[in-house]
PDB file of C-alpha atoms in Angstrom:
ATOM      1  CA  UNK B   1      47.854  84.762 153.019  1.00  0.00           C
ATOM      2  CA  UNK B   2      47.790  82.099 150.277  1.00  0.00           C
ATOM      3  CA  UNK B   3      49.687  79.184 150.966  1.00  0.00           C
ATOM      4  CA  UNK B   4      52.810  78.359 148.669  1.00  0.00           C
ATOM      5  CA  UNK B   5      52.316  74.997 146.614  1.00  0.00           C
ATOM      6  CA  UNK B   6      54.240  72.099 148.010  1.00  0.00           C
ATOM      7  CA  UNK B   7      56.770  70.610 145.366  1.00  0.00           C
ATOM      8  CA  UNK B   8      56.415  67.581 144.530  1.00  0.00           C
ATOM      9  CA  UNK B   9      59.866  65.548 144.183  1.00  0.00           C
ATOM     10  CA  UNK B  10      60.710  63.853 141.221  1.00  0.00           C
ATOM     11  CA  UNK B  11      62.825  61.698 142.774  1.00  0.00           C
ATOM     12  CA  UNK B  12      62.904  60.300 146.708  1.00  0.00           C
ATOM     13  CA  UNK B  13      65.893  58.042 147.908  1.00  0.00           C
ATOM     14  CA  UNK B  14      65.201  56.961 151.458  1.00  0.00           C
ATOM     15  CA  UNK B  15      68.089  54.632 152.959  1.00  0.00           C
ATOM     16  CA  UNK B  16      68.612  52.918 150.130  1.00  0.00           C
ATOM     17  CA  UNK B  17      71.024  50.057 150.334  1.00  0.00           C
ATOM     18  CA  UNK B  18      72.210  48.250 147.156  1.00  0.00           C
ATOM     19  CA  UNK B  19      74.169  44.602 146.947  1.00  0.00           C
ATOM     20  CA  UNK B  20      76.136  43.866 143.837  1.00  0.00           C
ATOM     21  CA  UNK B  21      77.072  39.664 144.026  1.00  0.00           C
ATOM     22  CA  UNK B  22      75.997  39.455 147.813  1.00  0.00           C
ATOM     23  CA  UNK B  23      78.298  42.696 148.255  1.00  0.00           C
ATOM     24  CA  UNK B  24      77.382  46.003 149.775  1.00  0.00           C
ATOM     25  CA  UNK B  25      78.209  48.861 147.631  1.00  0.00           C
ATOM     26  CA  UNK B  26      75.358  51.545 148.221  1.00  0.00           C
ATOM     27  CA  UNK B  27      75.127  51.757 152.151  1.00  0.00           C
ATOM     28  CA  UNK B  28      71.805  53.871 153.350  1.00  0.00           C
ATOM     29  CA  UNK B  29      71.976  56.415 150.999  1.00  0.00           C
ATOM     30  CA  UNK B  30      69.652  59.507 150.824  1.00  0.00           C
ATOM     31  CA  UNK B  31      68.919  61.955 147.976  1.00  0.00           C
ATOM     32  CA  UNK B  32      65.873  63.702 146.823  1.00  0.00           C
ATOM     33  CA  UNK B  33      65.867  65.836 143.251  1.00  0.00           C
ATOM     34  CA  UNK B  34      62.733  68.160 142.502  1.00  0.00           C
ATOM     35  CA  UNK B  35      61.674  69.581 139.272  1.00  0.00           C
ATOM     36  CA  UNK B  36      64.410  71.858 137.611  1.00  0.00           C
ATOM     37  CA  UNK B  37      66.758  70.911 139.501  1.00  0.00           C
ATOM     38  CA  UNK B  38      70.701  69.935 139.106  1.00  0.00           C
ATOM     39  CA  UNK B  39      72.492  67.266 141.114  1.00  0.00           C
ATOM     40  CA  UNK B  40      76.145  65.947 140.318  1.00  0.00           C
ATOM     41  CA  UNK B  41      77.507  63.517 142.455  1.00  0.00           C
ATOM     42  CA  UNK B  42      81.167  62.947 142.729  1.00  0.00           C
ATOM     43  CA  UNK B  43      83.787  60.821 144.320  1.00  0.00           C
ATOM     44  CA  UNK B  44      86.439  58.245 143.683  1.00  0.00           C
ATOM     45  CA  UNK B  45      86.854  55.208 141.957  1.00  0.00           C
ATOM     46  CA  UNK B  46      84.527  52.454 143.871  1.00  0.00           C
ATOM     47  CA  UNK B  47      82.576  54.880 145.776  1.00  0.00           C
ATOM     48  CA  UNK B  48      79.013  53.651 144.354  1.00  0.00           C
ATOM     49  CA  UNK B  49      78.209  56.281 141.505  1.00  0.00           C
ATOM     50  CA  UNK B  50      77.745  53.980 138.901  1.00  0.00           C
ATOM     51  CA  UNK B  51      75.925  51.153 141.265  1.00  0.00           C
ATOM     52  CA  UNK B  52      73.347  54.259 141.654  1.00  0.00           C
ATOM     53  CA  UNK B  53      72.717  54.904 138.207  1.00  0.00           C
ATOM     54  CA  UNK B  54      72.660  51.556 137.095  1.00  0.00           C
ATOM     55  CA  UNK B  55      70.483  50.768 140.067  1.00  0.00           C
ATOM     56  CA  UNK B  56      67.552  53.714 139.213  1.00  0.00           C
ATOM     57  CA  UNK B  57      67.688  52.564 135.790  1.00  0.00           C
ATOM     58  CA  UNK B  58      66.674  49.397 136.651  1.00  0.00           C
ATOM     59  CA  UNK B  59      69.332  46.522 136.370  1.00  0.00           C
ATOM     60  CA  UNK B  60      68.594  43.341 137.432  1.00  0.00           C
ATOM     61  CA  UNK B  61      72.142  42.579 138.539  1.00  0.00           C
ATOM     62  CA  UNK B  62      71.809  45.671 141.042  1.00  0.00           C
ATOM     63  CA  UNK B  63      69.346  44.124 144.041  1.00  0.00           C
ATOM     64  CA  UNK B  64      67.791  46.345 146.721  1.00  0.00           C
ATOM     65  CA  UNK B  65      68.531  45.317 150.368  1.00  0.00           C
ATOM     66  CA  UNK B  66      67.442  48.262 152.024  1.00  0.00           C
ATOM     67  CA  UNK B  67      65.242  51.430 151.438  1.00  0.00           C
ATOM     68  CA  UNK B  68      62.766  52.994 148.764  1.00  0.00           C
ATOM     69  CA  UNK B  69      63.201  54.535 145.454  1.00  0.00           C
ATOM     70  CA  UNK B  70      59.934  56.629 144.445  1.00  0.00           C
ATOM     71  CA  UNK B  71      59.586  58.439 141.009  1.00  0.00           C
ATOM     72  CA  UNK B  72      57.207  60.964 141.186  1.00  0.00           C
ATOM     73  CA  UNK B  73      55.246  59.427 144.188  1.00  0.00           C
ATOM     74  CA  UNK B  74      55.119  56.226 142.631  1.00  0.00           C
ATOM     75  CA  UNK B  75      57.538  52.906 144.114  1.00  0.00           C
ATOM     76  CA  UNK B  76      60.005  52.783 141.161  1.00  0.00           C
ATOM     77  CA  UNK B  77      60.996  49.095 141.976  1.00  0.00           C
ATOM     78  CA  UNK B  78      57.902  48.066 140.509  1.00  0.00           C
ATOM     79  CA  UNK B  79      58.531  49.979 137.388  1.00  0.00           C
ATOM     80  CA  UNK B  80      60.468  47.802 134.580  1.00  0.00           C
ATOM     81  CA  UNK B  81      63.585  49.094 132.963  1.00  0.00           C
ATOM     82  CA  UNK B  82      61.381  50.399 129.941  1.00  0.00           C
ATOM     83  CA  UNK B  83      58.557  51.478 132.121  1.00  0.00           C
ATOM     84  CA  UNK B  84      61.261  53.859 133.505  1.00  0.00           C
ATOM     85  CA  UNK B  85      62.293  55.490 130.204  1.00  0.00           C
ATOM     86  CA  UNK B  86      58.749  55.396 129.301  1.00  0.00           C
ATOM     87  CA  UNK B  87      57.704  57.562 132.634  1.00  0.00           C
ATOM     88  CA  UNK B  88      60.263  59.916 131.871  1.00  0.00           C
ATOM     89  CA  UNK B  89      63.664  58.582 133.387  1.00  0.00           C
ATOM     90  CA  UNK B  90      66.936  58.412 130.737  1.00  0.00           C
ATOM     91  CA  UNK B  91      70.522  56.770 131.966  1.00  0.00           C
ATOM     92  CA  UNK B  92      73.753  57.843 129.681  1.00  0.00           C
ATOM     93  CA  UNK B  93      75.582  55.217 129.782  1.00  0.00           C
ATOM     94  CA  UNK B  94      79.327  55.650 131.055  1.00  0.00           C
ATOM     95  CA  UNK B  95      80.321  52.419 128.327  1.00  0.00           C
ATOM     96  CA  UNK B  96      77.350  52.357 125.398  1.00  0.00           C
ATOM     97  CA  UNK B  97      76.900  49.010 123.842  1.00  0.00           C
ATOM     98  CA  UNK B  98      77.386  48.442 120.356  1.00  0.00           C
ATOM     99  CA  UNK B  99      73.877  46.719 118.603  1.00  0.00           C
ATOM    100  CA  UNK B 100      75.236  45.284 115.645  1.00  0.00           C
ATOM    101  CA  UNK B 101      72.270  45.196 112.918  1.00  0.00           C
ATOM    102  CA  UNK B 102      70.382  47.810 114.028  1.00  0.00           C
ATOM    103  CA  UNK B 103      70.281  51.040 112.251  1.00  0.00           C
ATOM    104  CA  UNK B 104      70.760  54.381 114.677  1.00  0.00           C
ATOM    105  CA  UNK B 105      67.607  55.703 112.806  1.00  0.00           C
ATOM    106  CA  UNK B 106      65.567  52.645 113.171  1.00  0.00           C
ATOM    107  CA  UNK B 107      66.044  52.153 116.987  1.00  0.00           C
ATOM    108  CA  UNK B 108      65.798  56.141 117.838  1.00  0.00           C
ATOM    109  CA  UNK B 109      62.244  55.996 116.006  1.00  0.00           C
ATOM    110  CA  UNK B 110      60.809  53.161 117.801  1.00  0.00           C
ATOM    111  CA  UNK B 111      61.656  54.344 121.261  1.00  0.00           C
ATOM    112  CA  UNK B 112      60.697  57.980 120.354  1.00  0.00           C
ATOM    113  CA  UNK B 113      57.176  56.626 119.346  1.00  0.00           C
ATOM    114  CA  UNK B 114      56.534  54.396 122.122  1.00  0.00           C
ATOM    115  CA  UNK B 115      57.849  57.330 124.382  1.00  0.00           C
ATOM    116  CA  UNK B 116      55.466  59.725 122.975  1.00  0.00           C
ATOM    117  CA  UNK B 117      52.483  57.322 122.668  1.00  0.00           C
ATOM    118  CA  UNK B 118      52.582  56.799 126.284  1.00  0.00           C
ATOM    119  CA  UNK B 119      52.666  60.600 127.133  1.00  0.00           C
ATOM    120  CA  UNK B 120      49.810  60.622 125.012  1.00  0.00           C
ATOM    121  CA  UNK B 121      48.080  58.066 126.813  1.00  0.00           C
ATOM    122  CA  UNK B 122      48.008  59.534 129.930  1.00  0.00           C
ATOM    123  CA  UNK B 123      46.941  63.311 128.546  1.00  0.00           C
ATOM    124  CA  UNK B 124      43.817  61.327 127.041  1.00  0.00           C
ATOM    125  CA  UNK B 125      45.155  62.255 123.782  1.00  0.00           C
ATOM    126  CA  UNK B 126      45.265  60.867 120.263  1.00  0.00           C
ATOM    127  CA  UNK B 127      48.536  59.630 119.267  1.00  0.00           C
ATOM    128  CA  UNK B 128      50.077  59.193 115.815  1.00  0.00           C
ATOM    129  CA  UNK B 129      52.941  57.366 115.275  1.00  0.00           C
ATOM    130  CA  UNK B 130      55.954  59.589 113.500  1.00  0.00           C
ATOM    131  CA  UNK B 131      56.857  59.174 109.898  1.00  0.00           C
ATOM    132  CA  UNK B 132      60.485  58.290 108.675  1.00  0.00           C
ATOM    133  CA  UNK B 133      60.536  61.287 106.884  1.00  0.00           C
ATOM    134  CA  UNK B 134      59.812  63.494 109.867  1.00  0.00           C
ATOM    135  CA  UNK B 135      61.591  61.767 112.209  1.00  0.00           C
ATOM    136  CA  UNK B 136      64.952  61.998 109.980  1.00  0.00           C
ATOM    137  CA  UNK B 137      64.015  66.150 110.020  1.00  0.00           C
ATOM    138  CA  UNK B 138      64.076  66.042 113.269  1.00  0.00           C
ATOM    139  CA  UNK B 139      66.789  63.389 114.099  1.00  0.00           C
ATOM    140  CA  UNK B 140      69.116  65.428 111.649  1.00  0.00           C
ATOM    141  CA  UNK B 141      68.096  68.630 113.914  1.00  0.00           C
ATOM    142  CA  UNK B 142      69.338  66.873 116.971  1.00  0.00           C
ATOM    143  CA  UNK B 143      72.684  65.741 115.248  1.00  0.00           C
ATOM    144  CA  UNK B 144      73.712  68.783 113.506  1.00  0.00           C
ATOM    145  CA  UNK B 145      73.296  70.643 116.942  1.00  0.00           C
ATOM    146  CA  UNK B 146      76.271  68.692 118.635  1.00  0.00           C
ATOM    147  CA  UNK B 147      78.373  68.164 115.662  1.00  0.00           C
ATOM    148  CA  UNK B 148      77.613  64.499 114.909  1.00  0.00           C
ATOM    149  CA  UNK B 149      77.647  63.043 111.341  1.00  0.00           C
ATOM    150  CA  UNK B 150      75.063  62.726 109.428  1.00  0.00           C
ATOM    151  CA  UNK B 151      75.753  59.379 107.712  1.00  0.00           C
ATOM    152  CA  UNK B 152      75.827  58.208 111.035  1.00  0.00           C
ATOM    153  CA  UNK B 153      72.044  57.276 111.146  1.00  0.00           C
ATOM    154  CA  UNK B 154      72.176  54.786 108.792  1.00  0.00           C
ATOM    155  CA  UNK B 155      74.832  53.144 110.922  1.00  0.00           C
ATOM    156  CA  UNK B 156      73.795  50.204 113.303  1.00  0.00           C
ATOM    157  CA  UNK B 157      74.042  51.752 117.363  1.00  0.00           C
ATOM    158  CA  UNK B 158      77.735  52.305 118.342  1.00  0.00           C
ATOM    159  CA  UNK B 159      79.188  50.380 116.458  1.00  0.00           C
ATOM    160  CA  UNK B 160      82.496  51.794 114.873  1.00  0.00           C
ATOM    161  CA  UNK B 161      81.832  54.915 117.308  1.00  0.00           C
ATOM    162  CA  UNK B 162      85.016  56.501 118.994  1.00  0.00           C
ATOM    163  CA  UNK B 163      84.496  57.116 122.392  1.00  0.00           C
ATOM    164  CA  UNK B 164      83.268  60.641 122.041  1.00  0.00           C
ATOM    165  CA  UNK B 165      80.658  59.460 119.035  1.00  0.00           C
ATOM    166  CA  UNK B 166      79.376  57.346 121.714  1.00  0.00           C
ATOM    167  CA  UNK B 167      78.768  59.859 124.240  1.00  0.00           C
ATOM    168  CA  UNK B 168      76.988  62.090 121.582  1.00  0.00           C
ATOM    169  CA  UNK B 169      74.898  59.203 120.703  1.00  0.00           C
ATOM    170  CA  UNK B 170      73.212  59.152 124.514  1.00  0.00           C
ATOM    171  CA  UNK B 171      72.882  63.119 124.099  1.00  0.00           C
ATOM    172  CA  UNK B 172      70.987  63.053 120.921  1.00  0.00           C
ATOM    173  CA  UNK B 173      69.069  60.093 122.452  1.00  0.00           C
ATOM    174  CA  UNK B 174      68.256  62.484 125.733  1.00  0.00           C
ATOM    175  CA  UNK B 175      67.417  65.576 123.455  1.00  0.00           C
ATOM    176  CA  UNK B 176      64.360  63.229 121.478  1.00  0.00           C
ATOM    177  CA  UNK B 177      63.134  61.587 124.213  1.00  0.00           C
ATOM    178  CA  UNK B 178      62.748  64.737 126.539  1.00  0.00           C
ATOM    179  CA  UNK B 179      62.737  63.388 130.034  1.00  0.00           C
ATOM    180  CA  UNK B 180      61.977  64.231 133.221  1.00  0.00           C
ATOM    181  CA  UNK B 181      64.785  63.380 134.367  1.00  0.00           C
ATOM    182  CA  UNK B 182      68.689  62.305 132.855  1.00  0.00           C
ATOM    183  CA  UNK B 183      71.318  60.318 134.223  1.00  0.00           C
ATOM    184  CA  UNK B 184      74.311  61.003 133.222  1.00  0.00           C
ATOM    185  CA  UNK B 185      77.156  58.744 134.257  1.00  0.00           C
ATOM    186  CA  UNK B 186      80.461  60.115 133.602  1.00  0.00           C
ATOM    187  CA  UNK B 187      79.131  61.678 130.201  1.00  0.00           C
ATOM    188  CA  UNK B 188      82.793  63.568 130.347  1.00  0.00           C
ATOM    189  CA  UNK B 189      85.014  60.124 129.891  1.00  0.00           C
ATOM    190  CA  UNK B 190      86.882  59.990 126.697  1.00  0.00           C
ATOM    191  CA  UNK B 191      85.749  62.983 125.756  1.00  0.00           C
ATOM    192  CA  UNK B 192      88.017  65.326 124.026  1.00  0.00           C
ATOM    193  CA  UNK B 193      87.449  68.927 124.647  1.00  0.00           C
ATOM    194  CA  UNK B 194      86.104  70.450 121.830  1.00  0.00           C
ATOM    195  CA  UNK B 195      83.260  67.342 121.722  1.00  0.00           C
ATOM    196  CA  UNK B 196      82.505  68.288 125.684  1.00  0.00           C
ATOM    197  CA  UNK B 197      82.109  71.783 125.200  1.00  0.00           C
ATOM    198  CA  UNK B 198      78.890  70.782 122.620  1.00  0.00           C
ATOM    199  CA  UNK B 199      78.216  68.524 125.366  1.00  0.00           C
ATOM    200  CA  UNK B 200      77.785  70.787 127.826  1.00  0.00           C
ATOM    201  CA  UNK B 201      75.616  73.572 125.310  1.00  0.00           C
ATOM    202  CA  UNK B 202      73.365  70.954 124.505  1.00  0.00           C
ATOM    203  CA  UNK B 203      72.916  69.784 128.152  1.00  0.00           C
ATOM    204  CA  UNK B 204      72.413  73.102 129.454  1.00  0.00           C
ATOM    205  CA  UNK B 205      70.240  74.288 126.726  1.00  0.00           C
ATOM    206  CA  UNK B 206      68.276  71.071 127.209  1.00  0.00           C
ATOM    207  CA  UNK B 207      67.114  72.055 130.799  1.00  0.00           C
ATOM    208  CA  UNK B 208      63.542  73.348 131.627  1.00  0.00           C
ATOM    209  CA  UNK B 209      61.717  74.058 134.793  1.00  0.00           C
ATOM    210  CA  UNK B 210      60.366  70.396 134.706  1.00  0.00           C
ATOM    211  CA  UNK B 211      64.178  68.760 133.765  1.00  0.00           C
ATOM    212  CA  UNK B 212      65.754  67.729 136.335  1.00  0.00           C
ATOM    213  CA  UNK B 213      69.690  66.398 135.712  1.00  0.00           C
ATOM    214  CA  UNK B 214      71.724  63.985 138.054  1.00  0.00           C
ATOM    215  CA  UNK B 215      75.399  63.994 136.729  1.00  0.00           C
ATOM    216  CA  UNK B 216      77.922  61.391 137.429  1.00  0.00           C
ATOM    217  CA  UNK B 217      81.520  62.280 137.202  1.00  0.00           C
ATOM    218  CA  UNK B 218      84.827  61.618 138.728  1.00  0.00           C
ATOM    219  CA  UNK B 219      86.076  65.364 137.689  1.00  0.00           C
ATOM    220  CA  UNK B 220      84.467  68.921 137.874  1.00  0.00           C
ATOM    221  CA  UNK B 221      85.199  69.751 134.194  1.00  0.00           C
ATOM    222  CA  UNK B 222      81.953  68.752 133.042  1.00  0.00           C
ATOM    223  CA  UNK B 223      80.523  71.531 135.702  1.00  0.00           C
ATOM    224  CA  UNK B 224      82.334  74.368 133.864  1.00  0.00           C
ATOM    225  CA  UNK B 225      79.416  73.832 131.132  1.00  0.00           C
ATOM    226  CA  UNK B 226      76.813  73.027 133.413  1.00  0.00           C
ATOM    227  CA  UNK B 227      76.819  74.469 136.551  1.00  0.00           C
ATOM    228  CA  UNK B 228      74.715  72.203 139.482  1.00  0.00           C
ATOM    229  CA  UNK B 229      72.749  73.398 142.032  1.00  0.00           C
ATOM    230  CA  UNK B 230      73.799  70.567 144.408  1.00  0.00           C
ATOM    231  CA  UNK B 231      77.004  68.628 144.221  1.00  0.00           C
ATOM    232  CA  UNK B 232      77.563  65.484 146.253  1.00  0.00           C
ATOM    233  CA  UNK B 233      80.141  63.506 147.538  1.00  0.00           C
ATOM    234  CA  UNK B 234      79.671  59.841 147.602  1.00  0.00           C
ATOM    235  CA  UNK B 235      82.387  57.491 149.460  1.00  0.00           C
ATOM    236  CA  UNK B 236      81.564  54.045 150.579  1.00  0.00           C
ATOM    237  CA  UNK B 237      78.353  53.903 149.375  1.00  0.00           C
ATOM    238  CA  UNK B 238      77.068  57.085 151.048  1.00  0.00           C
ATOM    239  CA  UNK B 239      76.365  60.692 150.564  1.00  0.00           C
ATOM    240  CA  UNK B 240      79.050  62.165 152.889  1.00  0.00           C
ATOM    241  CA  UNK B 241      79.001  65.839 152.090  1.00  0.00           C
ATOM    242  CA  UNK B 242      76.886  68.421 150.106  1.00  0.00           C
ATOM    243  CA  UNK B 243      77.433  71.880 149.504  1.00  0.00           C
ATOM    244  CA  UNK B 244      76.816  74.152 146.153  1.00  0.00           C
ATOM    245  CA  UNK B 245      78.758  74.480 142.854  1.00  0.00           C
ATOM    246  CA  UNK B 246      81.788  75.625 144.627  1.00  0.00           C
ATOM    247  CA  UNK B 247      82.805  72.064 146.529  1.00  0.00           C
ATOM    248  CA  UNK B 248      83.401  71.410 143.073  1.00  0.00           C
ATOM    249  CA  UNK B 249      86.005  73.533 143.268  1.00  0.00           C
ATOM    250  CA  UNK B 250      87.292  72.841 146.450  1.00  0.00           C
ATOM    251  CA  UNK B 251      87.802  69.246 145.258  1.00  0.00           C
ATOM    252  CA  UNK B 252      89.491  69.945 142.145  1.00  0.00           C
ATOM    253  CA  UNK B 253      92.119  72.153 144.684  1.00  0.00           C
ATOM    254  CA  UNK B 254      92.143  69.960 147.665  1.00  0.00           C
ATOM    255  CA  UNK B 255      91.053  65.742 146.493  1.00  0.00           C
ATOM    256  CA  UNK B 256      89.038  63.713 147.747  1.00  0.00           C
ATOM    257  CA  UNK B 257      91.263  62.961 150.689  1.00  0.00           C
ATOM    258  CA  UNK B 258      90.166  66.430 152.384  1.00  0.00           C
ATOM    259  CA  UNK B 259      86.783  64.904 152.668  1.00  0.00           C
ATOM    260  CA  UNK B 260      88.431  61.387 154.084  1.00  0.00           C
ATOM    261  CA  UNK B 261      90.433  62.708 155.995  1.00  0.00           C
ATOM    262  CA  UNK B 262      87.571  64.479 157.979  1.00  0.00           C
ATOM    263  CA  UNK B 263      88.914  68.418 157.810  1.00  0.00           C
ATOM    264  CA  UNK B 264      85.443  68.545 155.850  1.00  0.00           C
ATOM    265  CA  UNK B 265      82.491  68.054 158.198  1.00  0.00           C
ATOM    266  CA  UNK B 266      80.487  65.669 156.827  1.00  0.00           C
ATOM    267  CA  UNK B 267      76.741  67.038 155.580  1.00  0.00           C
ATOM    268  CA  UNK B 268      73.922  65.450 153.902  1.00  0.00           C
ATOM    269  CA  UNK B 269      71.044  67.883 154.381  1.00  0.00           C
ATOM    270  CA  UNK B 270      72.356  70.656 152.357  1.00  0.00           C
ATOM    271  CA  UNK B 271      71.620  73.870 153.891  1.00  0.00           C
ATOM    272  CA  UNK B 272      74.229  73.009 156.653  1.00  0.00           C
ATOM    273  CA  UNK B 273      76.604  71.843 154.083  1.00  0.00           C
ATOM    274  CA  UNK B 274      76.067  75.288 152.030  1.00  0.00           C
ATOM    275  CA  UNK B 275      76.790  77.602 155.323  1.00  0.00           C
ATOM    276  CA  UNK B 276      79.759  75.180 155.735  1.00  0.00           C
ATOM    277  CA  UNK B 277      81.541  75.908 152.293  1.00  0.00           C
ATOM    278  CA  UNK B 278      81.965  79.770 152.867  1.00  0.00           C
ATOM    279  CA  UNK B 279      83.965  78.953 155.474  1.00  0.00           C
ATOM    280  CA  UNK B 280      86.532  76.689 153.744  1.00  0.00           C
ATOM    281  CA  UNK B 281      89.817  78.288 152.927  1.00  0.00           C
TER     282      UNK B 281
END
């Protein structure tokens, strides 16, 4: 009998503790994503979401106490922020900085070519930079597909964006740079629901058997569009409870207090936590 191919995961959280100012916000936390996959974690205000993303992005204000991070075998805390988004890790932001001065065009088409020449690098293949004409084809593509404005290229990053435009931006940014894996950290905030619902096509038409998704939200709305294969609560720094896309559900009926309040057995391995949700009334 041949033997089935073990999956490798993209990414491996092992106890991972994180300390924001001297102050514990992530406390032993476990998670582990494989190819394909979709993850959203939820939970309160406070609960650590954010500290996570922030934290596998590589922010220097985030500092590991506790635990390992690897990407793809390899110990991301060696890994610079860049080096991240150049191995094929992209954050959303939940708030996008404005970069007065520098055009949306100009800054997508350095990234995308530095992205690209390093996947080339490590295929042993020949790499050749994009042209501005090309790269405006294709940049144009990416914008017309959520309903962003063209003009808005020319514009320096963010700046003069509504809330929405922002979250757009990161999407168009995650559609160019293809990677293995995005981050997205409460993509659904000040979103209006027209501009979610090209969100969430774009999101879901952007995953692939080698795309893996971890999404960030307070709110299951954002799971009506893209439905997870996992979905997390996080409280106090921890992974409390697991279960499939219907805990979403069952939070969006019952709060997070049901899960405080311990009438929800607490679950982090998943298969447990799965059994456990058919049961919930």
């Amino acid at each position: 009998m041949k033997k089935q191919k073990k999956i490798l995961s993209l990414l491996s959280i092992k106890n991972l503790s994180v300390e924001v100012g001297y102050k514990k916000i992530i406390n032993e936390l476990n998670l582990e994503i494989k190819p394909g996959e979709i993850h959203a974690i939820m939970g309160p205000n406070g609960s650590g979401k954010s500290t996570l993303a922030m934290t596998l992005a590589g922010h220097p204000f985030y500092k590991i106490s506790q635990g390992e991070i690897f990407w793809l075998g390899e110990d991301l805390q060696l890994m610079k922020p860049e080096t991240r988004l150049l191995n094929g890790i992209f954050l959303a932001f939940q708030y996008p900085r404005e970069i007065p001065g520098v055009s949306f065009i100009s800054f997508l088409r350095v990234c995308y070519n530095n992205v690209n020449k390093l996947r080339a690098e490590q295929l042993g293949k020949e790499f050749v930079p994009i042209s501005l004409y090309a790269f405006k084809s294709l940049l144009l593509a990416k914008m017309k597909s959520i309903d962003f404005p063209a003009h808005f290229m020319n514009r320096a990053i963010n700046e003069g964006f509504s809330g929405g435009e922002k979250k757009k931006s990161e999407i168009i940014q995650m559609a160019l740079f293809e990677p293995k894996l995005t981050i997205l950290d409460e993509i659904d905030s000040g979103v209006d629901i027209d501009a979610l619902r090209l969100i969430g096509g774009v999101i879901q038409g952007f995953k692939k058997s080698d795309r893996s998704l971890l999404i960030i939200t307070h709110y299951p709305r954002i799971l009506n569009y893209i439905q997870p294969d996992y979905v997390h609560v996080m409280m106090n720094g921890k992974i409390v409870l697991t279960g499939d896309y219907k805990l979403a559900k069952i939070l969006e009926k019952k709060g997070y207090a049901y899960v405080a309040g311990g009438k929800a057995q607490a679950n982090v391995n998943g298969k447990a936590g799965l059994k456990l949700l058919t049961n919930f009334s």
